[in-house]
XYZ file of C-alpha atoms in Angstrom:
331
model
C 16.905 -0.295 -31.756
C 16.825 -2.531 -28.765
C 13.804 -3.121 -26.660
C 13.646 -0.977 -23.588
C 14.464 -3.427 -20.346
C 11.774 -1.433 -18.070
C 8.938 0.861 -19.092
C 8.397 3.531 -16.038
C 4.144 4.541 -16.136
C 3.175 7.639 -14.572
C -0.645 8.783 -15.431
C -0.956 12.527 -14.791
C -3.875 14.631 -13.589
C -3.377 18.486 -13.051
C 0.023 17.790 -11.564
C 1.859 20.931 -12.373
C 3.397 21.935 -8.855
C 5.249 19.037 -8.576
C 5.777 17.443 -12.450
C 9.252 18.471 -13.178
C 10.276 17.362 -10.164
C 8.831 13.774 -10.758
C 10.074 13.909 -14.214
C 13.430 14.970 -13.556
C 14.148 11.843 -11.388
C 13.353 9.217 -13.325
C 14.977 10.766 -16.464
C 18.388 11.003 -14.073
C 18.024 7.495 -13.189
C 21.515 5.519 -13.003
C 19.472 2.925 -15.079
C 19.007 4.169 -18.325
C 17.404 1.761 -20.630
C 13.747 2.408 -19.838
C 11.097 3.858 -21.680
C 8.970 6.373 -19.898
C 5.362 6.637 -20.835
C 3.441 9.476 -19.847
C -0.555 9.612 -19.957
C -2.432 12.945 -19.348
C -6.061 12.261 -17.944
C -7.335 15.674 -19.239
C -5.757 17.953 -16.996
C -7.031 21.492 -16.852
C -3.737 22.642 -15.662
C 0.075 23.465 -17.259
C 0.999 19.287 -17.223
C 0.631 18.567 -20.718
C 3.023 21.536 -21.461
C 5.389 20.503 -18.912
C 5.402 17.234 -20.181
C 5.961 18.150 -23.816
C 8.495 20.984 -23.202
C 11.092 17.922 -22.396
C 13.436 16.526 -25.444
C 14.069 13.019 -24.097
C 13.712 10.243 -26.263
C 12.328 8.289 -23.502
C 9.397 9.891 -23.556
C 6.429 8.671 -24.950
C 3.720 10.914 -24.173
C -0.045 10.410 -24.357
C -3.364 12.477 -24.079
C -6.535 10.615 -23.178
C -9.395 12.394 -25.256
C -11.707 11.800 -21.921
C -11.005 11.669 -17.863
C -10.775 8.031 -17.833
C -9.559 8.211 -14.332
C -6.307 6.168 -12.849
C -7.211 2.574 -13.030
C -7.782 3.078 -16.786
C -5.275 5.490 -17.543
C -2.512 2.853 -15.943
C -4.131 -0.123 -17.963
C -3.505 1.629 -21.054
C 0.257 2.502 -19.838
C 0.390 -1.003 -19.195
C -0.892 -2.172 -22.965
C 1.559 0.243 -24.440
C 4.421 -0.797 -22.474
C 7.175 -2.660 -24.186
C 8.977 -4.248 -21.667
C 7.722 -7.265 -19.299
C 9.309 -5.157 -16.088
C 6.940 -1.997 -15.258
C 7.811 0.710 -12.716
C 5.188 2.652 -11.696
C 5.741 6.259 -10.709
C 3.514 8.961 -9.757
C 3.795 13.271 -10.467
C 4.030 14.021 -7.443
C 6.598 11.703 -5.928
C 10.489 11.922 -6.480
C 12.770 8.302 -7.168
C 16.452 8.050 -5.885
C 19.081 8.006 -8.653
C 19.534 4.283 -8.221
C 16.082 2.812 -7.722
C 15.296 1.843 -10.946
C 18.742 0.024 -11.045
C 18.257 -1.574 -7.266
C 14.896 -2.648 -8.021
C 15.536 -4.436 -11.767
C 18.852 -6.006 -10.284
C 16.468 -7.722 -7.577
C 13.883 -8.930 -10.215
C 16.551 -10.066 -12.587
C 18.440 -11.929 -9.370
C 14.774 -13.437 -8.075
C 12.884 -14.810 -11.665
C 9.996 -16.191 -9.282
C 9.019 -12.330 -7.837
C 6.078 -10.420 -10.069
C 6.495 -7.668 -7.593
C 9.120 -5.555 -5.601
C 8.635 -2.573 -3.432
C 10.257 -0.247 -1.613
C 11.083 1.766 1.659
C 10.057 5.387 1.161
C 10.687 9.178 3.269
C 7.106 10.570 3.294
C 7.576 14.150 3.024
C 5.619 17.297 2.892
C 4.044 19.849 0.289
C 7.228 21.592 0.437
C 9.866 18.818 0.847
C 10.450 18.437 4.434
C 10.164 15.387 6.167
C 7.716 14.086 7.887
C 8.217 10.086 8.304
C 10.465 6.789 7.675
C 8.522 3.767 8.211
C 10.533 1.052 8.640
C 8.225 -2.270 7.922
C 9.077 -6.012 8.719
C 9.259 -7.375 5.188
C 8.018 -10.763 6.695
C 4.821 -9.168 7.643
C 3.909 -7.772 4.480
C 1.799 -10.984 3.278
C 0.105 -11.184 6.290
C -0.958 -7.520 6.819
C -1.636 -7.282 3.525
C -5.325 -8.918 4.584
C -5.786 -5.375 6.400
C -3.653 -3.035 5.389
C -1.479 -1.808 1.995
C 1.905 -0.992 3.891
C 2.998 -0.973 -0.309
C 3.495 2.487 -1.717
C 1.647 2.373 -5.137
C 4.726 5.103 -6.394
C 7.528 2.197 -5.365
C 6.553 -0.898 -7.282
C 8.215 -2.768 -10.362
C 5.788 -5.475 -11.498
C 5.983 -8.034 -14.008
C 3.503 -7.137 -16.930
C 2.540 -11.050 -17.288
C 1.101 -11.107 -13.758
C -0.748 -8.152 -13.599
C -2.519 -9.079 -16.998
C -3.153 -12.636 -15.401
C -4.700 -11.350 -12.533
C -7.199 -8.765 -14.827
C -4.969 -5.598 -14.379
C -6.451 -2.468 -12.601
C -10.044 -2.949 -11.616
C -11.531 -0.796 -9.125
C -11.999 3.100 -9.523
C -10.729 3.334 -5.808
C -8.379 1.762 -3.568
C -7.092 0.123 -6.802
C -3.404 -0.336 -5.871
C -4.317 -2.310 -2.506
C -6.929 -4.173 -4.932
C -4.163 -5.238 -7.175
C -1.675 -5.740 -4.816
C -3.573 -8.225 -3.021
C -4.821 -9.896 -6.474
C -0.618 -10.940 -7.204
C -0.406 -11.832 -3.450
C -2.699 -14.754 -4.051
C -0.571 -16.165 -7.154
C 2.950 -15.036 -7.162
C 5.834 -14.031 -5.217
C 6.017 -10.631 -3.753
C 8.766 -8.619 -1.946
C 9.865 -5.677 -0.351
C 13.256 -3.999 -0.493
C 14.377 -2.816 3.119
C 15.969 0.559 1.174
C 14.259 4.247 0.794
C 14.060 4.634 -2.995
C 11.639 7.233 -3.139
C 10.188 10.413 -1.450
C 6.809 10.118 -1.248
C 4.961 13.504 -0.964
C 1.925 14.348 1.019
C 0.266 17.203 -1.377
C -3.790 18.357 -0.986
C -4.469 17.418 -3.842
C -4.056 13.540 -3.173
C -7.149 11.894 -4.219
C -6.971 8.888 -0.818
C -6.510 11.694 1.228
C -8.607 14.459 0.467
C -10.591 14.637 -2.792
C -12.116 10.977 -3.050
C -11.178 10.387 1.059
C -14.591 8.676 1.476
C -14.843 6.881 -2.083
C -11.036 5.107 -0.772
C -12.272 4.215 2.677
C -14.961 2.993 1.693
C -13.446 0.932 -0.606
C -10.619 -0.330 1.549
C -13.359 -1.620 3.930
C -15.052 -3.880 1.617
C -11.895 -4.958 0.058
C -10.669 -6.147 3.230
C -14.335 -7.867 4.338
C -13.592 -9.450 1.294
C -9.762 -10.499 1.862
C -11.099 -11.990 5.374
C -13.475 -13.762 4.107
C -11.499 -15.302 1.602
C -9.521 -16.901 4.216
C -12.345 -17.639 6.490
C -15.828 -18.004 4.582
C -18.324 -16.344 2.816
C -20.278 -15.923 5.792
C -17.823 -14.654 8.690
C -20.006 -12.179 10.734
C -17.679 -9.313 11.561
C -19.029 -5.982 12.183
C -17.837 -2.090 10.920
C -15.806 -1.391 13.989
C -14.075 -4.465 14.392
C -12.948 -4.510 10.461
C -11.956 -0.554 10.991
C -10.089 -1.728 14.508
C -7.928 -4.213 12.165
C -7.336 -1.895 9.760
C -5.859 0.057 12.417
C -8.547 2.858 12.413
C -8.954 2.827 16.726
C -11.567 5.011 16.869
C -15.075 3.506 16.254
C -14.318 0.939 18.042
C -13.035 3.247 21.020
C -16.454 5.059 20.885
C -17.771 2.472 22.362
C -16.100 2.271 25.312
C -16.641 -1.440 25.754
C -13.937 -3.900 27.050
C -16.122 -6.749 25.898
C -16.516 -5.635 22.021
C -12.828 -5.094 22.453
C -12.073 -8.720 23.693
C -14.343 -9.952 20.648
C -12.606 -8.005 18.201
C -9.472 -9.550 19.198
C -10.930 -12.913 19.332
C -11.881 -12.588 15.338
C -8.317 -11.530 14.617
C -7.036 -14.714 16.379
C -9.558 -17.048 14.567
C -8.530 -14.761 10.897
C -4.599 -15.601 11.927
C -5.231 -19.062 11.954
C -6.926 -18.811 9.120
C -4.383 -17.046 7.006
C -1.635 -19.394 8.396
C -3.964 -22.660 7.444
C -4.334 -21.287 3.883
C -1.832 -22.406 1.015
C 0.214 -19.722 -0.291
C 3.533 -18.758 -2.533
C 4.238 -16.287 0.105
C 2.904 -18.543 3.320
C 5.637 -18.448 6.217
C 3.636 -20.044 8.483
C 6.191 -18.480 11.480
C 6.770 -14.747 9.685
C 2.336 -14.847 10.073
C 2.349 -16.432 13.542
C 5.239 -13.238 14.659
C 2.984 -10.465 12.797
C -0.530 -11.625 14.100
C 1.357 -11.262 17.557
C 2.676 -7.937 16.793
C -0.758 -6.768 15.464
C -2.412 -8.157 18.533
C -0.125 -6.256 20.949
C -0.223 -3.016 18.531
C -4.009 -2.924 18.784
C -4.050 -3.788 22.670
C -1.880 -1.089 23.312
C -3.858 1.435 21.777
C -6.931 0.848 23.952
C -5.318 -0.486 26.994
C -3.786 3.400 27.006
C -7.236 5.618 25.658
C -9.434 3.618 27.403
C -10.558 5.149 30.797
C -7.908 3.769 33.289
C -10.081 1.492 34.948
C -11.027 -0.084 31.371
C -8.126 -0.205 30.342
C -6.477 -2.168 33.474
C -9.878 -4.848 32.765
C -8.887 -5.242 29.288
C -5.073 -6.017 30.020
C -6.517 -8.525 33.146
C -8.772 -10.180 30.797
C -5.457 -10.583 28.479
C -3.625 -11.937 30.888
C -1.342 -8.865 29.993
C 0.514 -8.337 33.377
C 3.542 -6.405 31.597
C 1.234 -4.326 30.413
C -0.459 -3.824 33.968
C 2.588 -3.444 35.906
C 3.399 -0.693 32.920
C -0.427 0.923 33.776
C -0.008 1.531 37.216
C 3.896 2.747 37.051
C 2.193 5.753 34.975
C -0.852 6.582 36.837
C-alpha cells in the first residue's frame, strides 16, 4: 500500500459536542489520500467513543495513558505521521471539502514553503457567523512580531521544518511559538481563500479555561520576538507591548498623550528593525506598508477614546491633520 501524501493531526480533549462534525469534514475531503491520526488526551467525556464508532481506514486512533496536554499530544501526532505534508485540524473546527486539496496543490506548486494557511469564517457555538477577516498576506511576516493572525486549525506544514526548529515547545501560546520559530528559517504563506469554519465554543482553552496562562504567554513571546530584532536589552514596558499587540486598553488607562507618543516611537524604531534584519520572508516594502497600517490602526484607536481634547493633541503631535479635520467634523 502506498504511503499516504498528507497525514491530517487532530489531538482531542473532551470534544464531544462538536467531534463528528470535525470528523466528518476531513473524512469528506475531495483529497483523499491522507491518513488521519487521532490522539485522545484522556478525555472524561463520549470522544473516544465517537472516535472509535467510525469504520474509516484512515483512521488511526490513539489514547494517551496520561493528560499530556496539546503541545505533546501534537508532537507525538507528528512522530507517527507518515507523510512529510501535515495538516493540522482541531475537534471543534469544520474544513471545506476542498481544503486539503487547495492547500497540498500550493505546497506541491511552491517546494520552498514549510507552511501554508488559510482564510477562515469564525463562527459561533451553534454555527452562525460571527466574522471574515480578510488579512493582507504581505503583512503576515511582519505582524507576526505581535500578533498570530494564523489560525492553528488552517495550517499544512512540512514535517522536516517543524522537527528542525524543535517541534511544539511551550504548554501555552504554542502555535504562535511555532509559527514564529519557521518564520525565522523558511518560507511561509497564506492562502487568500476561507477553508475552514473556525468555531468559538466555551470550552476553548485561549479563551476561557487557560485565558491568563495564553496571555501571559503571548506577552513574553512577543518581548522576546522584539528583542530579537532589536537587542537583548530594549526597555519596553507592559502597556506599550499590550498596545502593539493590539490590546488598547492599559495603555488607554493612562490617559497620557505622551506614553502614547512613546509607544509609537518604539514601534517605529522595532519597524526599522524588522526591515534591517535578513529574512526568507523580508519584503522590505510589504514591512514598510504594514508598520504604516499598524501605526494608523493604533492611532486611530486612541485619537477616538481618548477625551476629545487628548485626542486632537495626539493627532497635532502626529502631524495627523486628516485625522483632525475628521475630529472636529464629528464633535
Amino acid at each position: 500500500m502506498d504511503a499516504p501524501k498528507m497525514s491530517v493531526i487532530m489531538p482531542v480533549y473532551n470534544a464531544q459536542q462538536f467531534l463528528a462534525e470535525a470528523i466528518d469534514s476531513i473524512l469528506l475531503q475531495s483529497f483523499t489520500n491522507f491518513e488521519f491520526i487521532i490522539i485522545d488526551d484522556c478525555s472524561g467525556d463520549c470522544s473516544p467513543s465517537i472516535v472509535q464508532s467510525y469504520d474509516d481506514p484512515r483512521i488511526r486512533f490513539y489514547r494517551n495513558e496520561q493528560n499530556l496536554g496539546i503541545s505533546h499530544t501534537l508532537n507525538r501526532a507528528i512522530s507517527l505521521a507518515s507523510s512529510d505534508l501535515i495538516a493540522r485540524m482541531d475537534a471543534d473546527d469544520r474544513s471545506h471539502p476542498q481544503r486539503l486539496q487547495i492547500q497540498y496543490d500550493y505546497l506541491q506548486a511552491h517546494p520552498a514553503c514549510a507552511m501554508v494557511s488559510c482564510f477562515v469564517k469564525v463562527i459561533a457555538e451553534d454555527g452562525t457567523f460571527i466574522r471574515q477577516d480578510a488579512f493582507d498576506n504581505a503583512f503576515y511576516y511582519y505582524n507576526l512580531t505581535f500578533i498570530c493572525w494564523i489560525y492553528h486549525s488552517t495550517v499544512v506544514y512540512r514535517k522536516q521544518a517543524v522537527q528542525q526548529v524543535g517541534l511544539y515547545t511551550v504548554p501555552y501560546s504554542e502555535d504562535f511559538e511555532l509559527f514564529w520559530q519557521l518564520s525565522r528559517r523558511f518560507i511561509i504563506a497564506n492562502l487568500s481563500t476561507v477553508l475552514l469554519d473556525y468555531r468559538e465554543t466555551k470550552q476553548s482553552l485561549h479563551q476561557t479555561i487557560r485565558k491568563q496562562e495564553y496571555l501571559q504567554a503571548q506577552q513574553e513571546q512577543v518581548l522576546r520576538n522584539i528583542r530579537y530584532y532589536t537587542s537583548d536589552s530594549f526597555p519596553i514596558k507592559e502597556s506599550h507591548i499590550q498596545c502593539l499587540q493590539h490590546n488598547f486598553q492599559p495603555l488607554l488607562a493612562e490617559q497620557s498623550v505622551k506614553s502614547i507618543m512613546k509607544a509609537l516611537e518604539k514601534l517605529n524604531f522595532i519597524s526599522h528593525c524588522i526591515a534591517a534584519r535578513s529574512n526568507i520572508n523580508l519584503d522590505r516594502s510589504a514591512i514598510e506598508d504594514a508598520a504604516a497600517h499598524k501605526k494608523a490602526f493604533i492611532v486611530s484607536f486612541y485619537a477616538k477614546n481618548l477625551s476629545k481634547s487628548k485626542g486632537i493633541w495626539l493627532l497635532i503631535r502626529l502631524k495627523s491633520f486628516r485625522l483632525i479635520l475628521w475630529e472636529f467634523l464629528h464633535i
